[in-house]
Short mmCIF file of C-alpha atoms in Angstrom, two decimals:
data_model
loop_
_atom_site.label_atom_id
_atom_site.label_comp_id
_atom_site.label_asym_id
_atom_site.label_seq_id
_atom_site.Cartn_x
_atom_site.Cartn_y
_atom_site.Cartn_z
CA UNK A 1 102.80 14.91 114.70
CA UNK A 2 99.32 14.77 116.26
CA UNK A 3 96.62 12.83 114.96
CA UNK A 4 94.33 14.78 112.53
CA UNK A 5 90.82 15.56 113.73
CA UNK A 6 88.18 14.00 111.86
CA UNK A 7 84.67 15.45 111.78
CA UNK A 8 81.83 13.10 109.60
CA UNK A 9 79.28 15.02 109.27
CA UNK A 10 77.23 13.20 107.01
CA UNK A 11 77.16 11.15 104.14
CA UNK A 12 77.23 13.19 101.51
CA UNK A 13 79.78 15.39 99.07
CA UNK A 14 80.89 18.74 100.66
CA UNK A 15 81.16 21.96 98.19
CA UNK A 16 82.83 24.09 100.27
CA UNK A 17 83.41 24.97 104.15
CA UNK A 18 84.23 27.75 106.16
CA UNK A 19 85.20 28.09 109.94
CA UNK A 20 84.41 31.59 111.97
CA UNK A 21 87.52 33.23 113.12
CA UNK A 22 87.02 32.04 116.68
CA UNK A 23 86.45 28.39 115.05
CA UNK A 24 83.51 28.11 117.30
CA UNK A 25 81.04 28.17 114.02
CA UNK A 26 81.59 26.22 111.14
CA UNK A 27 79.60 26.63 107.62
CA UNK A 28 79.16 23.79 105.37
CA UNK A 29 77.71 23.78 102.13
CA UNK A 30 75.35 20.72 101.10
CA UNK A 31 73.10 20.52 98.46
CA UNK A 32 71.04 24.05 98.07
CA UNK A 33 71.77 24.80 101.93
CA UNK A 34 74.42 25.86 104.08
CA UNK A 35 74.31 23.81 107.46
CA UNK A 36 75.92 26.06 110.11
CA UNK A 37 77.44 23.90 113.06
CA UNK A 38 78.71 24.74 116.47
CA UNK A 39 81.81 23.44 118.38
CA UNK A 40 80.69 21.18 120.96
CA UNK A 41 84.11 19.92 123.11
CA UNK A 42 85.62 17.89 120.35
CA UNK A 43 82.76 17.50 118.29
CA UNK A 44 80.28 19.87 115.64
CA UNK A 45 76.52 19.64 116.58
CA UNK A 46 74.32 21.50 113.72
CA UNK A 47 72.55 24.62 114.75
CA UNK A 48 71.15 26.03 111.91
CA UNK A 49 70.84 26.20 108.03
CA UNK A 50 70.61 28.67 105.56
CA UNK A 51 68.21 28.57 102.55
CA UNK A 52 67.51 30.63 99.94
CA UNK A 53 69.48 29.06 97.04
CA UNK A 54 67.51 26.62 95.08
CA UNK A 55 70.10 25.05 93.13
CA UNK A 56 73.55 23.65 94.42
CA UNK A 57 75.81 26.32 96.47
CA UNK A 58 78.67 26.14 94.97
CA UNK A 59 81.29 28.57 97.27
CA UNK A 60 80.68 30.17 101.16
CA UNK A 61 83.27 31.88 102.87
CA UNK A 62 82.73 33.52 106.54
CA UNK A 63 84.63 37.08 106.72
CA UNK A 64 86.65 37.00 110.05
CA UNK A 65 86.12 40.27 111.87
CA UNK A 66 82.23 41.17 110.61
CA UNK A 67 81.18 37.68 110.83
CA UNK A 68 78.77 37.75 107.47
CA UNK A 69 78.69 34.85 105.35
CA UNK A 70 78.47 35.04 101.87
CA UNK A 71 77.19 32.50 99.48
CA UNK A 72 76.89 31.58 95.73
CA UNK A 73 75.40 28.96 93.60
CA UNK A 74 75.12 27.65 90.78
CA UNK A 75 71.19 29.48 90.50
CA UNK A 76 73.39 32.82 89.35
CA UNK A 77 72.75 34.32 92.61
CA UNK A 78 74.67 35.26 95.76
CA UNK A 79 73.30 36.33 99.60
CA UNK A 80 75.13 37.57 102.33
CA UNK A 81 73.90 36.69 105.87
CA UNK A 82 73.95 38.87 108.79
CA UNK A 83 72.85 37.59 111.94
CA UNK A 84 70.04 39.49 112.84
CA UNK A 85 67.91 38.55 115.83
CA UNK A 86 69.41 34.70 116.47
CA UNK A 87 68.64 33.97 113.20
CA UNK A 88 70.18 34.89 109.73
CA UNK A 89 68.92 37.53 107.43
CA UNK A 90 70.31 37.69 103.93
CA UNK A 91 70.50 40.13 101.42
CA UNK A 92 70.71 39.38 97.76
CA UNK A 93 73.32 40.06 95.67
CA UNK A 94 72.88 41.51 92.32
CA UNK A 95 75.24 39.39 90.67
CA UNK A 96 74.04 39.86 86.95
CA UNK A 97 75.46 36.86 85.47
CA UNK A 98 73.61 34.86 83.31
CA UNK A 99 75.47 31.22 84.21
CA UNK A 100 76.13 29.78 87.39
CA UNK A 101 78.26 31.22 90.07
CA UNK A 102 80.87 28.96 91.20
CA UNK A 103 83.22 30.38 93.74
CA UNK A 104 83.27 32.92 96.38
CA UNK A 105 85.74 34.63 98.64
CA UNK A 106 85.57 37.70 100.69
CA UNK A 107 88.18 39.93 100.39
CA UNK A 108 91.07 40.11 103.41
CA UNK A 109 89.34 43.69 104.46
CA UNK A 110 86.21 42.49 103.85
CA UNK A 111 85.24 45.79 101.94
CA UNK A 112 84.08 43.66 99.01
CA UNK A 113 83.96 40.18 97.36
CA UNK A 114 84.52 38.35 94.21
CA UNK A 115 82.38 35.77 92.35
CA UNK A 116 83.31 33.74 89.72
CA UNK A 117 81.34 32.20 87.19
CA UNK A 118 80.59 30.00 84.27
CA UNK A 119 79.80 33.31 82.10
CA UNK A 120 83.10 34.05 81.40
CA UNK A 121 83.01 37.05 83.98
CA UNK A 122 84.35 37.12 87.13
CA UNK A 123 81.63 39.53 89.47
CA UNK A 124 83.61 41.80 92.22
CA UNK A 125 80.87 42.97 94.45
CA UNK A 126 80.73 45.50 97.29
CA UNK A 127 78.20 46.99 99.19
CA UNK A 128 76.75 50.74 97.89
CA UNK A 129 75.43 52.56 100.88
CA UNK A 130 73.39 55.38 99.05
CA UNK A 131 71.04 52.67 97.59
CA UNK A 132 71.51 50.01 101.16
CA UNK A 133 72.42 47.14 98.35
CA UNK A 134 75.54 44.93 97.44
CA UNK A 135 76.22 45.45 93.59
CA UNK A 136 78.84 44.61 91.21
CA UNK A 137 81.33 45.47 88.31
CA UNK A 138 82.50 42.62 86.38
CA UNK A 139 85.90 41.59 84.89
CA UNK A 140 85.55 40.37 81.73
CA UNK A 141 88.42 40.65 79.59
CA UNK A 142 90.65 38.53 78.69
CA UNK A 143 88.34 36.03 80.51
CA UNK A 144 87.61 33.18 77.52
CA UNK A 145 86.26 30.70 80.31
CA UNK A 146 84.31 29.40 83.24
CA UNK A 147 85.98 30.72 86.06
CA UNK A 148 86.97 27.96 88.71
CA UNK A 149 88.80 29.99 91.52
CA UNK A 150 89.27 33.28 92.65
CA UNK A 151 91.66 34.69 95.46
CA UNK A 152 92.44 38.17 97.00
CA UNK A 153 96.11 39.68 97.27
CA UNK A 154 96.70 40.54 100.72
CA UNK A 155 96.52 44.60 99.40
CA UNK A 156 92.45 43.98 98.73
CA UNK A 157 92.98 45.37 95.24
CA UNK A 158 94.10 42.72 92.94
CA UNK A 159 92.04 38.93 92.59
CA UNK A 160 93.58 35.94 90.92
CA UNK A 161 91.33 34.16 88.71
CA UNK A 162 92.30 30.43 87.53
CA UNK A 163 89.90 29.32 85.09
CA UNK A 164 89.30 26.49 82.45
CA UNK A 165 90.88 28.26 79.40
CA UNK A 166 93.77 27.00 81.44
CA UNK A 167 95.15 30.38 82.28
CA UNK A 168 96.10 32.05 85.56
CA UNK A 169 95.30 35.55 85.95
CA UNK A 170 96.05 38.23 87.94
CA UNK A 171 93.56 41.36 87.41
CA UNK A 172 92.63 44.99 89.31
CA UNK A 173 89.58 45.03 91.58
CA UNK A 174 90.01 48.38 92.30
CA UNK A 175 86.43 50.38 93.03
CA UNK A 176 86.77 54.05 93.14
CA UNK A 177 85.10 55.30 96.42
CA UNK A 178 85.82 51.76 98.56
CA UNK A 179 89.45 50.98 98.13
CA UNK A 180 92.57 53.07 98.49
CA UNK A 181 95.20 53.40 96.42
CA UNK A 182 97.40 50.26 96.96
CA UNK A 183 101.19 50.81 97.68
CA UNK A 184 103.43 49.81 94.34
CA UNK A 185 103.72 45.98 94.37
CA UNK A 186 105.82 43.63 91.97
CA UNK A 187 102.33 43.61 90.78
CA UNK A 188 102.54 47.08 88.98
CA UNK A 189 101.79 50.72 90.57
CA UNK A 190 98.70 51.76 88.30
CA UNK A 191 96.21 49.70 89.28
CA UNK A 192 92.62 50.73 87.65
CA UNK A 193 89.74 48.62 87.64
CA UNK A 194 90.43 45.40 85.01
CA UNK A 195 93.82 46.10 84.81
CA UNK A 196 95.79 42.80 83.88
CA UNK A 197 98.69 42.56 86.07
CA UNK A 198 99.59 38.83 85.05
CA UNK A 199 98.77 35.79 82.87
CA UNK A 200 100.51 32.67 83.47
CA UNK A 201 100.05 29.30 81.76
CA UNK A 202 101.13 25.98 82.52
CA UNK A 203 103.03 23.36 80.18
CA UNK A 204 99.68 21.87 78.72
CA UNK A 205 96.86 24.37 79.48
CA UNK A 206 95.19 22.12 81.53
CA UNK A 207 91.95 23.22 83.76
CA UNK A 208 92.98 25.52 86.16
CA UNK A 209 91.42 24.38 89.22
CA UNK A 210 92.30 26.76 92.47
CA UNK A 211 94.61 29.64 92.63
CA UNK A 212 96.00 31.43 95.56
CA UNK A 213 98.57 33.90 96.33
CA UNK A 214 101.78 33.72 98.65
CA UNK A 215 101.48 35.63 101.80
CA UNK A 216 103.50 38.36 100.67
CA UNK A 217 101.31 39.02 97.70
CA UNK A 218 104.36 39.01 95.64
CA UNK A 219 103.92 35.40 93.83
CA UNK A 220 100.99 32.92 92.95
CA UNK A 221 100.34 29.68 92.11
CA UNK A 222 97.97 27.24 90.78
CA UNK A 223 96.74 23.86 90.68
CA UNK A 224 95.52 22.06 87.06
CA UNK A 225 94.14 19.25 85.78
CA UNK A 226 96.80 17.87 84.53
CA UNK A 227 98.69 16.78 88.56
CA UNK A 228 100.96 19.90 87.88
CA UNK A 229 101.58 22.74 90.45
CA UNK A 230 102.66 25.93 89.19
CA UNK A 231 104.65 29.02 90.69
CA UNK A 232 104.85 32.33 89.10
CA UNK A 233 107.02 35.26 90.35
CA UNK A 234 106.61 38.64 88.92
CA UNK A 235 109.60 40.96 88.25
CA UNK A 236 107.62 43.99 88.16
CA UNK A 237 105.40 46.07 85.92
CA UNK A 238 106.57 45.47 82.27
CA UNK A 239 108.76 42.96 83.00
CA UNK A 240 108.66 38.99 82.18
CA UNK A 241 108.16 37.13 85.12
CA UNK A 242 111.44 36.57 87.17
CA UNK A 243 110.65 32.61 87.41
CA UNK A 244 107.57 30.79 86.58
CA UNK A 245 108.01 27.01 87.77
CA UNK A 246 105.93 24.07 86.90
CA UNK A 247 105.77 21.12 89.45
CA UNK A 248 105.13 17.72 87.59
CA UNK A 249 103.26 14.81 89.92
CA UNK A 250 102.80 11.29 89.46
CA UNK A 251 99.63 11.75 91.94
CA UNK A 252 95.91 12.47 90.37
CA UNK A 253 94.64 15.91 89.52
CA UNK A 254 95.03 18.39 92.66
CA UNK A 255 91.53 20.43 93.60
CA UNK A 256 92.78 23.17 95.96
CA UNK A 257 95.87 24.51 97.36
CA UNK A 258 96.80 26.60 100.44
CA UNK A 259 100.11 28.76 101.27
CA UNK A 260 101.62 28.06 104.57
CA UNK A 261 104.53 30.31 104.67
CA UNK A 262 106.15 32.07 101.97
CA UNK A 263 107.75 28.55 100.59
CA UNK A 264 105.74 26.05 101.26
CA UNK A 265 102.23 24.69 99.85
CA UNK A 266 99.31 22.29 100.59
CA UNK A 267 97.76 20.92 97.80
CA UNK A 268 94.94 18.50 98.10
CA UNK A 269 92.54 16.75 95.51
CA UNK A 270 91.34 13.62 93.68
CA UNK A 271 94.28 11.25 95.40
CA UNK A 272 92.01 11.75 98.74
CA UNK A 273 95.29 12.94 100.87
CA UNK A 274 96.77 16.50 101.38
CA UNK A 275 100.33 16.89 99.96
CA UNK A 276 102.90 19.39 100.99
CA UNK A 277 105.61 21.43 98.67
CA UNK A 278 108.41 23.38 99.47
CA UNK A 279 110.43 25.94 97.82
CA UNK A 280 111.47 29.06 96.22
CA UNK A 281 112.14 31.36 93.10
CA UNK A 282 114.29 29.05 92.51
CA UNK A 283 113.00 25.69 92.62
CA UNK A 284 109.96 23.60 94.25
CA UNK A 285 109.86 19.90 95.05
CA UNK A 286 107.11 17.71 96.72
CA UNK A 287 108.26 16.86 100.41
CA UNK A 288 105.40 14.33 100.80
CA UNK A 289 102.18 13.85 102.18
CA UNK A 290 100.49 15.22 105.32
CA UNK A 291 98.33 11.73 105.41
CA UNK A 292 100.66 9.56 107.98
CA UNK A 293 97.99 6.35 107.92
CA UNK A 294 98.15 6.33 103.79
CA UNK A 295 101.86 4.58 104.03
CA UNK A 296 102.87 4.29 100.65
CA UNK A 297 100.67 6.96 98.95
CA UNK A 298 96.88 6.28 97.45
CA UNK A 299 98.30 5.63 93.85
CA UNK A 300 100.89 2.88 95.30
CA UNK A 301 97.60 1.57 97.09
CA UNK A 302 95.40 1.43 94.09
CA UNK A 303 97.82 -0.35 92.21
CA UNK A 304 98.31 -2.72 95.01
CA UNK A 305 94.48 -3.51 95.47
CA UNK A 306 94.25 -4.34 92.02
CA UNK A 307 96.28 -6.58 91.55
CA UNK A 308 95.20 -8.35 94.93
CA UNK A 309 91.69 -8.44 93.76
CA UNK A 310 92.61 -9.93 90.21
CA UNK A 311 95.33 -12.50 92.38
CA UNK A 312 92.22 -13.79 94.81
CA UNK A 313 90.04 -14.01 91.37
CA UNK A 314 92.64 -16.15 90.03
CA UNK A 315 93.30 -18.43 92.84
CA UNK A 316 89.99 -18.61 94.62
CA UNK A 317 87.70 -17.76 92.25
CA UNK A 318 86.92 -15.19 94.85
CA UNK A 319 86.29 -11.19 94.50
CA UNK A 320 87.18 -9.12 97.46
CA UNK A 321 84.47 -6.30 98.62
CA UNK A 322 86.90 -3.69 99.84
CA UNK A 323 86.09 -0.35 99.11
CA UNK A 324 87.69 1.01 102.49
CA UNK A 325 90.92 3.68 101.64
CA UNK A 326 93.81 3.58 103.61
CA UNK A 327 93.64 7.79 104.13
CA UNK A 328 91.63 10.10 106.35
CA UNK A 329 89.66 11.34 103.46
CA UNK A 330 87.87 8.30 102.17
CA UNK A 331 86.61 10.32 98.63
CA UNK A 332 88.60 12.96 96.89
CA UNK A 333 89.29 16.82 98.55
CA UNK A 334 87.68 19.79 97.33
CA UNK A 335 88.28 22.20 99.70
CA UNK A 336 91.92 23.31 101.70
CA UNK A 337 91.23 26.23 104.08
CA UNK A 338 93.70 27.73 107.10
CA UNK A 339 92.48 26.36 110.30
CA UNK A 340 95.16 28.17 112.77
CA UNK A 341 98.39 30.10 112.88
CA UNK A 342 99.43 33.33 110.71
CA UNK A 343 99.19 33.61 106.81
CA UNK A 344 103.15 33.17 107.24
CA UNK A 345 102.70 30.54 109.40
CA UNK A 346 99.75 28.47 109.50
CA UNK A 347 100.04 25.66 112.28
CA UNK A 348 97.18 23.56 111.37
CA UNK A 349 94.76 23.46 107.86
CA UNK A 350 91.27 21.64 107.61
CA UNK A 351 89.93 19.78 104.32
CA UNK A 352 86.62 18.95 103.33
CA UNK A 353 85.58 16.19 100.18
CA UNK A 354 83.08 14.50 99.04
CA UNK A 355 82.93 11.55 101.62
CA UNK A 356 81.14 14.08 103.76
CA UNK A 357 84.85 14.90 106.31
CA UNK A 358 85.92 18.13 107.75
CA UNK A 359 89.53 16.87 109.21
CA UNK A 360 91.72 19.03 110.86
CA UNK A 361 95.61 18.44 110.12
CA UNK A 362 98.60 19.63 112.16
CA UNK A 363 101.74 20.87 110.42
#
């Protein structure tokens, strides 16, 4: 496997990134500004920034064919950017939230987009042409939570919503006028708006903290506090679900996940190294992780440079000053996004953290 492609861009924790579909253009977002940097060779020079937030973005996400980029943050607003003129103009988003936002994803047909929030609501936007404004409809119930995560089935209709109530959901987006009637899904047929379609929970209720769907559409899991993965399939409208499957870790708290084919999984988080999972309806297991230079696994290290430290404290009276990880990432991952390949087959993913990395892996 080829080595991973490491990008330091600064010093300093990254909320979220986003790479154009051409990967020429990639959007980072740092403090209350999204630095926009463009591919030179093997390298990312910066070539512009967006402002207009004046609190920390929280979520950005470039839509592939239209090329807008839409932010959020945790000032309750969101702006989509159209590139108007070599520069960017945005457009504000009438959110109506009275908490901070704190994700954001575009939709697959980039019709609309859904925010979540620390309001308990989760914000679906979309863009009303008689009035020349984005607006939105919110999903509220059975919200009881901030919203952490939000991701779109590949139908454009239903959103996932993980949140801190520790529940996964799976709810209708469905605006009358912009969508079409989805084609019956495992999902259900019915579909109106705030229709809930599923609610999964996990052995302890732990913070949900990214959800995604399979590239089929037809099962989704999450990522908790608590170092679990979870798997849910649905049986269909009515039904219990045909298998929900809870992955136990001995590995910190994941942040993010990604589907790479219809049975297998990246997850990434607080143990500073991507992991990868494989499986089905009717089992998952950890295969290992994607981190070759990390050996024996961060935890295994930890432990390991512990008990060195205390050993040289002991016999030399001496403290050791090494704060250098033995992983790409050198702080923990927040962000797993596709970097190349089909949403059944993704050849290569990036990562971003908060030691300031975008890295590039191969599968």
């Amino acid at each position: 496997m080829a080595a991973p492609q490491v990008h330091q861009l600064f010093n300093h924790p990254i909320a979220d990134h986003s790479f154009a579909a051409d990967r020429k253009t990639l959007a980072v977002a740092r403090d209350n500004t999204v630095e926009l940097y463009s591919s030179n060779g093997s390298r990312f020079a910066l070539n512009d920034e967006l402002r207009g937030h004046d609190k920390l973005i929280t979520g950005v996400d470039i839509a592939p064919n239209s090329g807008k980029i839409v932010t959020c943050s945790q000032d309750r607003n969101a702006y989509v950017w159209e590139p108007s003129n070599g520069s960017w103009r945005p457009t504000l988003v009438l959110l109506r939230i009275n908490r901070a936002a704190t994700c954001v994803r575009w939709s697959p047909n980039e019709s609309k987009f859904a925010v979540g929030s620390g309001a308990r609501v989760a914000a679906i936007c979309y863009f009303e042409e008689e009035n020349d404004w984005w607006v939105s409809k919110h999903l509220k119930k059975p919200l009881r939570s901030t919203v952490t995560s939000v991701a779109w089935h590949p139908n454009s209709v239903l959103v996932a919503l993980g949140s801190t109530d520790g529940h996964a959901r799976v709810l209708s987006a469905f605006i009358k006028g912009v969508d079409e009637r989805p084609a019956p899904s495992v999902w259900g047929e019915r579909l109106p708006f705030n229709t809930i379609c599923g609610e999964f929970l996990n052995q302890t209720a732990g913070w949900v903290k990214s959800v995604a769907f399979s590239p089929s559409g037809d099962a989704v899991a999450f990522v908790s506090h608590d170092s679990t993965m979870t798997v849910a399939y649905p049986a269909g409208e009515g039904q219990p679900p045909h298998a929900v499957i809870n992955i136990s870790t001995q590995v910190l708290p994941f942040a993010d996940l990604l589907w790479i084919s219809e049975g297998e999984i990246v997850c990434a988080g607080y143990d500073c190294e991507p992991f990868r999972f494989s499986g089905s309806a009717s089992g998952w297991s950890l295969v290992g992780s994607l981190d070759s230079t990390s050996k024996s696994g961060a935890a295994n290290q930890r432990d390991e440079s512990a008990l060195n430290m205390f050993r040289q404290m002991d016999l030399r009276g001496k403290v050791i000053d090494d704060t250098q990880l033995k992983t790409v990432h050198q702080n923990s991952i927040s962000t797993v996004r596709a970097y190349a390949g089909s949403p059944d087959a993704v050849r290569q993913i990036s990562t971003s953290g908060v030691d300031g990395r975008v890295v590039v892996w191969n599968l």
